[in-house]
CSV table of C-alpha atoms and ligand atoms in Angstrom, one decimal:
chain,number,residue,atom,x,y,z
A,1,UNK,CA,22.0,-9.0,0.4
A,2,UNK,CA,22.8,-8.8,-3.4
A,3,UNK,CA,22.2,-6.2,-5.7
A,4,UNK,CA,19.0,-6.4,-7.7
A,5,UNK,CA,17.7,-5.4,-11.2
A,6,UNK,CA,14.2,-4.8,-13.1
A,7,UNK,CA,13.4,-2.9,-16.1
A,8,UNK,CA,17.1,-3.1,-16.8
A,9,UNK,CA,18.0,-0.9,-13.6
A,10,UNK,CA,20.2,-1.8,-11.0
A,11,UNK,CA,19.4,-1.5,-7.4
A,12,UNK,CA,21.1,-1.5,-4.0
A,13,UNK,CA,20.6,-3.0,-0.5
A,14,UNK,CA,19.0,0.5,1.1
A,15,UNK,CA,17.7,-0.7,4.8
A,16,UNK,CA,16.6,-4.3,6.0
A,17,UNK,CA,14.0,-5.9,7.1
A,18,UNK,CA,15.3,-6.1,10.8
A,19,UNK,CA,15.5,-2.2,10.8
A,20,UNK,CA,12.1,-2.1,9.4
A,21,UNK,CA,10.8,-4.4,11.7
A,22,UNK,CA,12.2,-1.7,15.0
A,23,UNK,CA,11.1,1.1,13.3
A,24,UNK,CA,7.5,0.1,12.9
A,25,UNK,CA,7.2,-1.3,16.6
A,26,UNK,CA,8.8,2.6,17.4
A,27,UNK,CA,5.6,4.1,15.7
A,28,UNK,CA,3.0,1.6,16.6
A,29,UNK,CA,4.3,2.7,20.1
A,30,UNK,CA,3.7,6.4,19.5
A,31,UNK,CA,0.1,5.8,18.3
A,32,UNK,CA,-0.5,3.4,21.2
A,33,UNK,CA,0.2,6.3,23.4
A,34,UNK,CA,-1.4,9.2,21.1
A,35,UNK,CA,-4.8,7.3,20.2
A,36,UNK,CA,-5.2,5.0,23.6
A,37,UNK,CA,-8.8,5.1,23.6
A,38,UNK,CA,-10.1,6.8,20.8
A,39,UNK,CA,-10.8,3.7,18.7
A,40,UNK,CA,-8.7,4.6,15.6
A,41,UNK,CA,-9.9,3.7,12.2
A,42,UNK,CA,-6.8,2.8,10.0
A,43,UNK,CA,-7.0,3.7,6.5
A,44,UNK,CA,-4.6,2.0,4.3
A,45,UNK,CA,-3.6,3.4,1.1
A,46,UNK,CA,-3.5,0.2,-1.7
A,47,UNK,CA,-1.4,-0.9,-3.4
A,48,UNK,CA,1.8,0.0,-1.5
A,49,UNK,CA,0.9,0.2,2.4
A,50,UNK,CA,0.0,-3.4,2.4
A,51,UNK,CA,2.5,-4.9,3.7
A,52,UNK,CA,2.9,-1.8,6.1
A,53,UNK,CA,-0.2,-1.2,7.3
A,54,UNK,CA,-0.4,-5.0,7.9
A,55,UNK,CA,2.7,-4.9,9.9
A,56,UNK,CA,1.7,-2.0,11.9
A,57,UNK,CA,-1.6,-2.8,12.8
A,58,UNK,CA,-0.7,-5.7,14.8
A,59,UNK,CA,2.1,-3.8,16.6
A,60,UNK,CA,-0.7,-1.3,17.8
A,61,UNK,CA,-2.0,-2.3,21.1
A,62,UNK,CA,-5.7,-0.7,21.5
A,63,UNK,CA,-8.9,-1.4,20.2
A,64,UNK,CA,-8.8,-0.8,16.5
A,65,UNK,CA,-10.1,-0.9,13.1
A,66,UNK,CA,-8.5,-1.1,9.4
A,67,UNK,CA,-10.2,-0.5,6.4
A,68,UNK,CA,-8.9,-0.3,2.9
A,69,UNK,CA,-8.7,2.4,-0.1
A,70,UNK,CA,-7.1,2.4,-3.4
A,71,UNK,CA,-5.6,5.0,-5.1
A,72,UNK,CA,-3.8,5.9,-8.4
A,73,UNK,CA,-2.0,8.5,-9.1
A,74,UNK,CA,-1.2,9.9,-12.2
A,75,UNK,CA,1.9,11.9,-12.0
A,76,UNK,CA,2.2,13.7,-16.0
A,77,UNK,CA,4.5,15.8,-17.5
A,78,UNK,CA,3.3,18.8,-16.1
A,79,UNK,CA,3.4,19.7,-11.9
A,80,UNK,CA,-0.1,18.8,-12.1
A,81,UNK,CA,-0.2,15.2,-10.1
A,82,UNK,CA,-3.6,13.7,-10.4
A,83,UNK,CA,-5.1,11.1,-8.3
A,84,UNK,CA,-8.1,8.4,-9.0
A,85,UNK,CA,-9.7,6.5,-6.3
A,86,UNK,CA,-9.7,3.1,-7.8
A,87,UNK,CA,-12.0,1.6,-4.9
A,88,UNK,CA,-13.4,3.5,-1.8
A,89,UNK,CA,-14.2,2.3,1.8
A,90,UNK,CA,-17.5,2.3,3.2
A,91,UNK,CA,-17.2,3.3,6.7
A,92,UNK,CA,-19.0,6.1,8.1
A,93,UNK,CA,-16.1,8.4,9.9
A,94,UNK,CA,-17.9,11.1,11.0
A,95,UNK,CA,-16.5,11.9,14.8
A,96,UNK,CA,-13.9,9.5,14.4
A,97,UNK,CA,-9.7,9.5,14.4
A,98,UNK,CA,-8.5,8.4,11.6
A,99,UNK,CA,-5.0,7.4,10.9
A,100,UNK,CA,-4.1,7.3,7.2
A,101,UNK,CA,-1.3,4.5,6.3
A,102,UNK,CA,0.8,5.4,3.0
A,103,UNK,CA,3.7,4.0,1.9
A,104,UNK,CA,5.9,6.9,0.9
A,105,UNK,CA,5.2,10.5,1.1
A,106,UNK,CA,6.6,12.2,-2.2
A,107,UNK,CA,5.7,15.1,-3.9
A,108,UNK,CA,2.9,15.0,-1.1
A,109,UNK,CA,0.0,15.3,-4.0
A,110,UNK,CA,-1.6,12.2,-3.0
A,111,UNK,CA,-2.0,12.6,0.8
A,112,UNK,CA,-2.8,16.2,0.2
A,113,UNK,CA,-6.1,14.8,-2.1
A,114,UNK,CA,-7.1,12.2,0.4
A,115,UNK,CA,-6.9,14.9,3.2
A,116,UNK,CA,-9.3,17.2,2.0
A,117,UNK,CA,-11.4,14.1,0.2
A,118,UNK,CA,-11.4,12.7,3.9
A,119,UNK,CA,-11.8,16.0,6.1
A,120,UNK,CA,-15.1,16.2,3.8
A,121,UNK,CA,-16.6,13.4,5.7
A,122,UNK,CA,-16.5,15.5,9.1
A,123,UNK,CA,-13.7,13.3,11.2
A,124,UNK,CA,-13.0,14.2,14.6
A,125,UNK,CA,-9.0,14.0,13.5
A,126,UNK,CA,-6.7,13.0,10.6
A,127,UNK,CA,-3.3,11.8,11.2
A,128,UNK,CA,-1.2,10.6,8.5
A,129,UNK,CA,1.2,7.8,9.2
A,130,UNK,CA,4.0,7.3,6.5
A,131,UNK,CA,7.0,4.2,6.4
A,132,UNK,CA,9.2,6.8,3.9
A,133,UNK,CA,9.0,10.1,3.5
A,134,UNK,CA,11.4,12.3,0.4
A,135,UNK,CA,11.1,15.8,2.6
A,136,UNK,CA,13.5,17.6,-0.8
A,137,UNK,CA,10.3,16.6,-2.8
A,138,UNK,CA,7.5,17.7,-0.9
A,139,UNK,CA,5.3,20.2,-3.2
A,140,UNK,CA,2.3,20.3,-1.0
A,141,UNK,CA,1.3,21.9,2.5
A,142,UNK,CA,0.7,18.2,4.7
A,143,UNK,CA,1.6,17.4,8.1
A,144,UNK,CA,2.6,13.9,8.5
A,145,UNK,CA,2.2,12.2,12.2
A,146,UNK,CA,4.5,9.3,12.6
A,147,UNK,CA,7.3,9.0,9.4
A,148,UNK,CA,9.7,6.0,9.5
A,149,UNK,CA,12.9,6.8,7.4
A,150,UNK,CA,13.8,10.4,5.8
A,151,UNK,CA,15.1,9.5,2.6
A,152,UNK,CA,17.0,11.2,-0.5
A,153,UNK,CA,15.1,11.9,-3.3
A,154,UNK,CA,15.7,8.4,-4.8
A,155,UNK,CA,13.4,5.9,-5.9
A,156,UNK,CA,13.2,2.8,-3.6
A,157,UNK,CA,11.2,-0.7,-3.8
A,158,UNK,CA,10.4,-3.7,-1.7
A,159,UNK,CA,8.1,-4.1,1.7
A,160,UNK,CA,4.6,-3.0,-0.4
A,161,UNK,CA,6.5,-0.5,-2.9
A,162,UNK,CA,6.9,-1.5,-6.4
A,163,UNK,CA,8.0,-0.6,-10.4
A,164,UNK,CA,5.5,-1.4,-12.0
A,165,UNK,CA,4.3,-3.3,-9.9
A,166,UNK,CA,7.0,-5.8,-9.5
A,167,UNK,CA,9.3,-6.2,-6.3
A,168,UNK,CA,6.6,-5.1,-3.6
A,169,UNK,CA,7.5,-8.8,-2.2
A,170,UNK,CA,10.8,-8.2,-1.7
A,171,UNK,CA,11.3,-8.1,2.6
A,172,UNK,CA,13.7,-5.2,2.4
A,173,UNK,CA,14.3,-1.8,1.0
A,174,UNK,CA,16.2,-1.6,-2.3
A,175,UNK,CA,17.2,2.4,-3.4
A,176,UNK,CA,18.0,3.1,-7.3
A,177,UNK,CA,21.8,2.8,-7.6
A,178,UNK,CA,23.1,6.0,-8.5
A,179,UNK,CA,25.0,6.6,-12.0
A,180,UNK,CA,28.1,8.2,-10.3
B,201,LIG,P1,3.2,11.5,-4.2
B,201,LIG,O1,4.2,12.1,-5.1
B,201,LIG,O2,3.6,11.9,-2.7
B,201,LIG,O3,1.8,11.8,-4.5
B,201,LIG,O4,3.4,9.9,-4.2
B,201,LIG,C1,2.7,9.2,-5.1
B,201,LIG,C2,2.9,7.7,-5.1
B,201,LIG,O5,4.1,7.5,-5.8
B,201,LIG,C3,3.2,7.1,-3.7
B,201,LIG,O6,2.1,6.7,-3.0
B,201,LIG,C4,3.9,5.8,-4.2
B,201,LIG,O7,3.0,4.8,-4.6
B,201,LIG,C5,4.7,6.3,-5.4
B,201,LIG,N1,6.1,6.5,-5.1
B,201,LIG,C6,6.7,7.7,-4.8
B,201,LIG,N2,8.0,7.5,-4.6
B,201,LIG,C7,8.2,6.2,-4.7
B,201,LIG,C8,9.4,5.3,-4.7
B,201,LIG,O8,10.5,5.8,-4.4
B,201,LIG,N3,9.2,4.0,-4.9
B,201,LIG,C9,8.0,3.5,-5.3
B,201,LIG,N4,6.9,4.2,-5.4
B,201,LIG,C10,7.0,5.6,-5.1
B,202,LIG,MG1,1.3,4.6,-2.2
């Protein structure tokens, strides 16, 4: 694998697609066990779990559903992240496990929205499922499930995660080369 660049910044190889591929069978394994039976409705988080959720969902080996929401966020100057719901799902949860599928966990303002938006809707349980998670930039009280890969505070692209929307087609992690 090659380095890469877009918007004049040069990225690195960061983790493949083969080690991707193992890690997400290792979690769809874990929620196999944890939800056998309870008929978990999967929640993906658009733009960026696509290719995740996609990819875990058929690792999963119970009787399941996915569904679809799409989020924005905002992140301004301030500390103050917002988040817009772009297009909702129509599912009634009420009594039901649901497994949220994000992308990346960063500052944690996002998942922290949907939460409460979602615990709203009376859900037996919420777990959060997450490919990447930045623990050193976690602002927010959330407890999430079933992460893939810790990672540095670094931005990354490829497998569903983009900038500015381009690279989410790339099969493999790419990480922000540093300056040093
Ligand atoms: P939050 O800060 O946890 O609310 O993350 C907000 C969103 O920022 C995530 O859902 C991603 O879409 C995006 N994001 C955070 N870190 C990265 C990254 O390293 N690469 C690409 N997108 C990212
Ligand atoms: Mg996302």
């Amino acid at each position: 694998m090659e380095n890469l660049s877009y918007k004049g910044l040069d990225f690195v190889p960061y983790i493949s697609r083969e080690e991707i591929a193992i890690k997400v069978k290792e979690l769809a394994k874990m929620i196999t066990c944890d939800c056998q039976g309870k008929n978990p409705l999967f929640v993906c988080v658009l733009n960026g779990a696509f290719a995740f959720a996609s990819d875990l969902f058929r690792e999963v080996e119970m009787d399941a559903q996915i569904t679809f929401i799409r989020l924005k966020s905002y992140i301004g100057t301030g500390s103050c992240g917002k988040v817009k719901v772009l297009s909702d799902f129509t599912e009634d949860i009420t009594g039901r496990t649901i497994i949220i599928v994000e992308d990346i966990v960063d500052t944690g303002k996002t998942m922290k929205r949907l939460i409460s938006d979602m615990e709203k809707l009376n859900p037996a349980e919420i777990k959060v499922a997450s490919l990447f998670f930045k623990p050193e930039s976690l602002q927010c009280d959330i407890t999430i499930d079933y992460v893939g890969f810790n990672i540095p505070n670094k931005f990354i692209i490829g497998y569903g995660l983009d900038i500015d929307e381009m690279a989410r087609n790339l099969p493999s992690i790419y990480i922000l080369k540093s300056s040093d």
